[in-house]
């Protein structure tokens, strides 16, 4: 896929998950993501760190290319939460920009990082599972085929492409200097991503299958980029 217009060239740096990370994420997509305590941690951190947020998508796509449902459910919830904050709801009469900036910050660590998973983590998964979990082909195909749903939302500061669109982290930085104007300017981006991702999640229902578009599917990548930043995504998925 061609890089977003104006993105500075960078050497390929594909995500290389450790044995432990693949093993953990394989079990994660089997259902542990639905555990209430786990969901609370994911909610507190706005998903996971950039590495593990992308790893979650890639492993789920590797094993379930036509049912990337766990990531979709999580990030649909997070984007609805972001939209709620940026629209000024639930702020109890306090200064919207200051409260939103505070609530956009993570209130807990990345779930996987807190458990000690990283680039060198050992694991006991069978070699076949490890190989499949590290295979990026499905995730790259998903990103390539649904680029209309995420390319317009790549953060200009993460990518260096000159766009005024910001991810969550760079929005927080911008709000520290600009306050409410930065918040209002980015609300439309969050609203668009949230709307399309909601349609993608809805399309997993049996009676709504086939109703999603490339923009809806691509919103999953956009939401991960908005929550966790774009550098890992661009280096791993945005390759020719």
Tab-separated table of C-alpha atoms in Angstrom:
chain	number	residue	atom	x	y	z
A	1	UNK	CA	0.000	0.000	0.000
A	2	UNK	CA	1.377	3.430	-0.792
A	3	UNK	CA	2.240	5.423	2.301
A	4	UNK	CA	-0.071	8.263	3.309
A	5	UNK	CA	0.818	11.361	1.299
A	6	UNK	CA	3.841	13.113	2.694
A	7	UNK	CA	4.828	10.498	5.270
A	8	UNK	CA	8.564	10.559	5.706
A	9	UNK	CA	10.261	7.426	4.418
A	10	UNK	CA	11.319	4.967	7.093
A	11	UNK	CA	13.009	1.555	6.962
A	12	UNK	CA	10.678	-1.423	7.245
A	13	UNK	CA	10.324	-2.431	10.889
A	14	UNK	CA	7.679	-5.126	11.021
A	15	UNK	CA	6.323	-6.158	14.389
A	16	UNK	CA	8.128	-9.247	15.709
A	17	UNK	CA	6.153	-10.747	18.575
A	18	UNK	CA	7.910	-12.927	21.137
A	19	UNK	CA	6.846	-16.494	21.897
A	20	UNK	CA	5.189	-15.318	25.096
A	21	UNK	CA	3.297	-12.505	23.387
A	22	UNK	CA	1.910	-14.795	20.697
A	23	UNK	CA	0.962	-17.408	23.268
A	24	UNK	CA	-0.761	-14.848	25.500
A	25	UNK	CA	-2.656	-13.239	22.608
A	26	UNK	CA	-3.799	-16.609	21.290
A	27	UNK	CA	-5.435	-17.335	24.648
A	28	UNK	CA	-6.634	-13.760	24.829
A	29	UNK	CA	-8.708	-14.080	21.663
A	30	UNK	CA	-10.192	-17.335	22.927
A	31	UNK	CA	-12.222	-15.380	25.455
A	32	UNK	CA	-10.124	-13.966	28.281
A	33	UNK	CA	-10.679	-10.488	26.852
A	34	UNK	CA	-14.258	-10.807	28.127
A	35	UNK	CA	-13.127	-11.124	31.758
A	36	UNK	CA	-14.454	-8.129	33.711
A	37	UNK	CA	-11.124	-7.325	35.387
A	38	UNK	CA	-9.282	-7.532	32.079
A	39	UNK	CA	-11.790	-5.235	30.401
A	40	UNK	CA	-11.391	-2.737	33.240
A	41	UNK	CA	-7.610	-2.683	32.711
A	42	UNK	CA	-8.011	-2.263	28.973
A	43	UNK	CA	-10.493	0.522	29.554
A	44	UNK	CA	-8.139	2.292	31.985
A	45	UNK	CA	-5.263	2.276	29.479
A	46	UNK	CA	-7.334	3.155	26.387
A	47	UNK	CA	-6.593	-0.290	24.997
A	48	UNK	CA	-2.987	-1.413	25.165
A	49	UNK	CA	0.378	0.131	24.386
A	50	UNK	CA	1.186	0.661	20.710
A	51	UNK	CA	3.059	-2.650	20.400
A	52	UNK	CA	0.444	-4.816	22.072
A	53	UNK	CA	-2.548	-3.043	20.509
A	54	UNK	CA	-1.138	-3.832	17.083
A	55	UNK	CA	-0.159	-7.328	18.198
A	56	UNK	CA	-3.738	-7.979	19.292
A	57	UNK	CA	-5.037	-7.034	15.842
A	58	UNK	CA	-2.350	-9.003	13.994
A	59	UNK	CA	-2.774	-12.199	16.001
A	60	UNK	CA	-6.552	-12.068	15.776
A	61	UNK	CA	-6.314	-11.509	12.014
A	62	UNK	CA	-3.806	-14.361	11.696
A	63	UNK	CA	-6.133	-16.885	13.327
A	64	UNK	CA	-9.534	-15.394	12.451
A	65	UNK	CA	-9.230	-13.279	9.306
A	66	UNK	CA	-13.004	-13.175	8.810
A	67	UNK	CA	-13.889	-12.668	12.477
A	68	UNK	CA	-11.716	-9.904	13.904
A	69	UNK	CA	-14.298	-9.451	16.589
A	70	UNK	CA	-12.449	-9.043	19.904
A	71	UNK	CA	-10.505	-6.004	18.706
A	72	UNK	CA	-13.637	-4.543	17.182
A	73	UNK	CA	-15.682	-4.870	20.365
A	74	UNK	CA	-12.955	-3.314	22.526
A	75	UNK	CA	-12.192	-0.368	20.265
A	76	UNK	CA	-15.835	0.304	19.528
A	77	UNK	CA	-16.301	0.792	23.273
A	78	UNK	CA	-13.237	3.016	23.524
A	79	UNK	CA	-14.213	5.221	20.583
A	80	UNK	CA	-17.711	5.650	21.987
A	81	UNK	CA	-16.108	6.720	25.241
A	82	UNK	CA	-13.817	9.168	23.407
A	83	UNK	CA	-16.741	10.639	21.493
A	84	UNK	CA	-18.655	11.065	24.734
A	85	UNK	CA	-15.749	12.997	26.232
A	86	UNK	CA	-15.003	15.156	23.218
A	87	UNK	CA	-18.646	16.117	22.841
A	88	UNK	CA	-18.560	17.472	26.386
A	89	UNK	CA	-20.915	14.972	28.015
A	90	UNK	CA	-20.515	13.639	31.521
A	91	UNK	CA	-18.278	16.495	32.652
A	92	UNK	CA	-20.540	17.629	35.497
A	93	UNK	CA	-20.218	21.310	34.761
A	94	UNK	CA	-16.426	21.377	35.090
A	95	UNK	CA	-14.104	22.922	32.512
A	96	UNK	CA	-14.582	20.626	29.496
A	97	UNK	CA	-11.061	20.937	28.083
A	98	UNK	CA	-9.321	20.308	31.392
A	99	UNK	CA	-11.527	17.406	32.397
A	100	UNK	CA	-11.401	15.816	28.945
A	101	UNK	CA	-7.610	16.094	28.873
A	102	UNK	CA	-7.427	14.353	32.237
A	103	UNK	CA	-9.806	11.584	31.188
A	104	UNK	CA	-8.043	11.019	27.888
A	105	UNK	CA	-4.892	10.087	29.778
A	106	UNK	CA	-4.480	6.425	30.790
A	107	UNK	CA	-5.210	5.696	34.429
A	108	UNK	CA	-3.446	2.323	34.458
A	109	UNK	CA	-0.641	0.433	32.676
A	110	UNK	CA	-0.888	-1.608	29.485
A	111	UNK	CA	-2.433	-4.943	30.457
A	112	UNK	CA	0.214	-7.068	28.736
A	113	UNK	CA	3.144	-4.926	29.837
A	114	UNK	CA	1.939	-5.127	33.438
A	115	UNK	CA	2.043	-8.925	33.167
A	116	UNK	CA	5.634	-8.804	31.970
A	117	UNK	CA	5.124	-9.535	28.278
A	118	UNK	CA	7.582	-7.974	25.873
A	119	UNK	CA	9.914	-8.628	22.920
A	120	UNK	CA	11.910	-11.294	24.818
A	121	UNK	CA	9.079	-13.102	26.642
A	122	UNK	CA	9.332	-16.913	26.495
A	123	UNK	CA	6.312	-19.084	25.804
A	124	UNK	CA	5.294	-22.704	25.494
A	125	UNK	CA	2.999	-22.606	22.464
A	126	UNK	CA	3.466	-25.217	19.698
A	127	UNK	CA	5.759	-24.051	16.851
A	128	UNK	CA	2.870	-24.111	14.376
A	129	UNK	CA	0.839	-21.730	16.522
A	130	UNK	CA	3.791	-19.385	16.969
A	131	UNK	CA	4.426	-19.294	13.221
A	132	UNK	CA	0.804	-18.584	12.419
A	133	UNK	CA	0.523	-15.923	15.120
A	134	UNK	CA	3.550	-14.089	13.716
A	135	UNK	CA	2.240	-14.183	10.152
A	136	UNK	CA	1.306	-10.608	9.247
A	137	UNK	CA	-0.223	-11.423	5.853
A	138	UNK	CA	-3.851	-11.257	6.961
A	139	UNK	CA	-3.407	-8.048	8.964
A	140	UNK	CA	-1.599	-6.379	6.075
A	141	UNK	CA	-4.281	-7.501	3.624
A	142	UNK	CA	-6.988	-6.153	5.933
A	143	UNK	CA	-5.215	-2.772	6.142
A	144	UNK	CA	-4.555	-2.650	2.395
A	145	UNK	CA	-8.097	-3.570	1.369
A	146	UNK	CA	-9.717	-1.137	3.802
A	147	UNK	CA	-7.382	1.825	3.524
A	148	UNK	CA	-10.238	4.246	2.851
A	149	UNK	CA	-11.304	3.742	6.448
A	150	UNK	CA	-7.994	4.657	8.108
A	151	UNK	CA	-5.685	6.630	5.814
A	152	UNK	CA	-7.608	9.911	6.342
A	153	UNK	CA	-7.161	9.574	10.114
A	154	UNK	CA	-3.405	9.023	10.364
A	155	UNK	CA	-1.995	11.414	12.962
A	156	UNK	CA	0.110	14.116	11.350
A	157	UNK	CA	2.569	14.201	14.234
A	158	UNK	CA	3.042	10.423	14.361
A	159	UNK	CA	3.570	10.210	10.606
A	160	UNK	CA	5.071	13.568	9.686
A	161	UNK	CA	2.608	13.840	6.785
A	162	UNK	CA	1.522	17.416	7.567
A	163	UNK	CA	-2.050	16.455	8.474
A	164	UNK	CA	-3.749	18.316	11.313
A	165	UNK	CA	-5.424	15.080	12.476
A	166	UNK	CA	-4.146	13.977	15.890
A	167	UNK	CA	-4.099	10.706	17.810
A	168	UNK	CA	-5.147	10.664	21.463
A	169	UNK	CA	-1.634	11.249	22.828
A	170	UNK	CA	-0.928	14.176	20.531
A	171	UNK	CA	-4.388	15.595	21.172
A	172	UNK	CA	-3.577	15.670	24.894
A	173	UNK	CA	-0.336	17.520	24.114
A	174	UNK	CA	-2.161	19.968	21.862
A	175	UNK	CA	-4.828	20.634	24.466
A	176	UNK	CA	-2.166	21.573	27.011
A	177	UNK	CA	-1.313	24.551	24.784
A	178	UNK	CA	-4.548	25.299	22.923
A	179	UNK	CA	-7.260	24.106	25.310
A	180	UNK	CA	-10.824	23.789	24.009
A	181	UNK	CA	-10.111	24.759	20.350
A	182	UNK	CA	-7.920	21.663	19.914
A	183	UNK	CA	-10.637	19.529	21.480
A	184	UNK	CA	-13.368	20.839	19.187
A	185	UNK	CA	-11.208	20.507	16.086
A	186	UNK	CA	-10.556	16.801	16.667
A	187	UNK	CA	-14.096	15.870	17.663
A	188	UNK	CA	-15.115	15.377	14.029
A	189	UNK	CA	-12.316	12.847	13.511
A	190	UNK	CA	-13.339	10.834	16.556
A	191	UNK	CA	-17.005	11.021	15.546
A	192	UNK	CA	-16.291	9.677	12.054
A	193	UNK	CA	-14.141	6.802	13.307
A	194	UNK	CA	-16.692	5.902	15.980
A	195	UNK	CA	-19.590	5.938	13.513
A	196	UNK	CA	-17.869	3.652	11.022
A	197	UNK	CA	-16.550	1.274	13.664
A	198	UNK	CA	-20.032	0.924	15.163
A	199	UNK	CA	-21.271	-0.140	11.731
A	200	UNK	CA	-18.473	-2.689	11.456
A	201	UNK	CA	-19.331	-4.210	14.813
A	202	UNK	CA	-23.021	-4.262	13.930
A	203	UNK	CA	-22.190	-6.196	10.757
A	204	UNK	CA	-21.006	-9.155	12.855
A	205	UNK	CA	-24.637	-9.852	13.701
A	206	UNK	CA	-26.102	-12.607	11.574
A	207	UNK	CA	-29.003	-10.511	10.316
A	208	UNK	CA	-26.655	-7.618	9.414
A	209	UNK	CA	-23.817	-9.541	7.745
A	210	UNK	CA	-22.518	-7.932	4.590
A	211	UNK	CA	-23.726	-4.438	5.514
A	212	UNK	CA	-20.247	-3.079	6.351
A	213	UNK	CA	-18.079	-1.107	3.915
A	214	UNK	CA	-14.317	-0.726	3.496
A	215	UNK	CA	-14.578	2.516	5.459
A	216	UNK	CA	-16.320	0.680	8.301
A	217	UNK	CA	-13.725	-2.097	8.422
A	218	UNK	CA	-10.817	0.309	8.126
A	219	UNK	CA	-12.133	2.235	11.105
A	220	UNK	CA	-10.772	-0.586	13.277
A	221	UNK	CA	-7.222	0.310	12.234
A	222	UNK	CA	-8.063	4.006	12.646
A	223	UNK	CA	-9.336	3.445	16.173
A	224	UNK	CA	-6.219	1.546	17.225
A	225	UNK	CA	-4.075	4.322	15.770
A	226	UNK	CA	-6.121	6.995	17.516
A	227	UNK	CA	-5.957	5.269	20.895
A	228	UNK	CA	-2.346	4.028	20.848
A	229	UNK	CA	-0.505	6.023	18.165
A	230	UNK	CA	0.431	5.331	14.562
A	231	UNK	CA	4.161	4.607	14.396
A	232	UNK	CA	3.917	0.846	14.941
A	233	UNK	CA	0.975	0.572	12.549
A	234	UNK	CA	2.707	2.459	9.742
A	235	UNK	CA	5.945	0.533	10.125
A	236	UNK	CA	4.238	-2.863	10.195
A	237	UNK	CA	1.089	-2.620	8.063
A	238	UNK	CA	1.737	0.245	5.667
A	239	UNK	CA	4.217	-1.636	3.511
A	240	UNK	CA	4.216	-2.046	-0.259
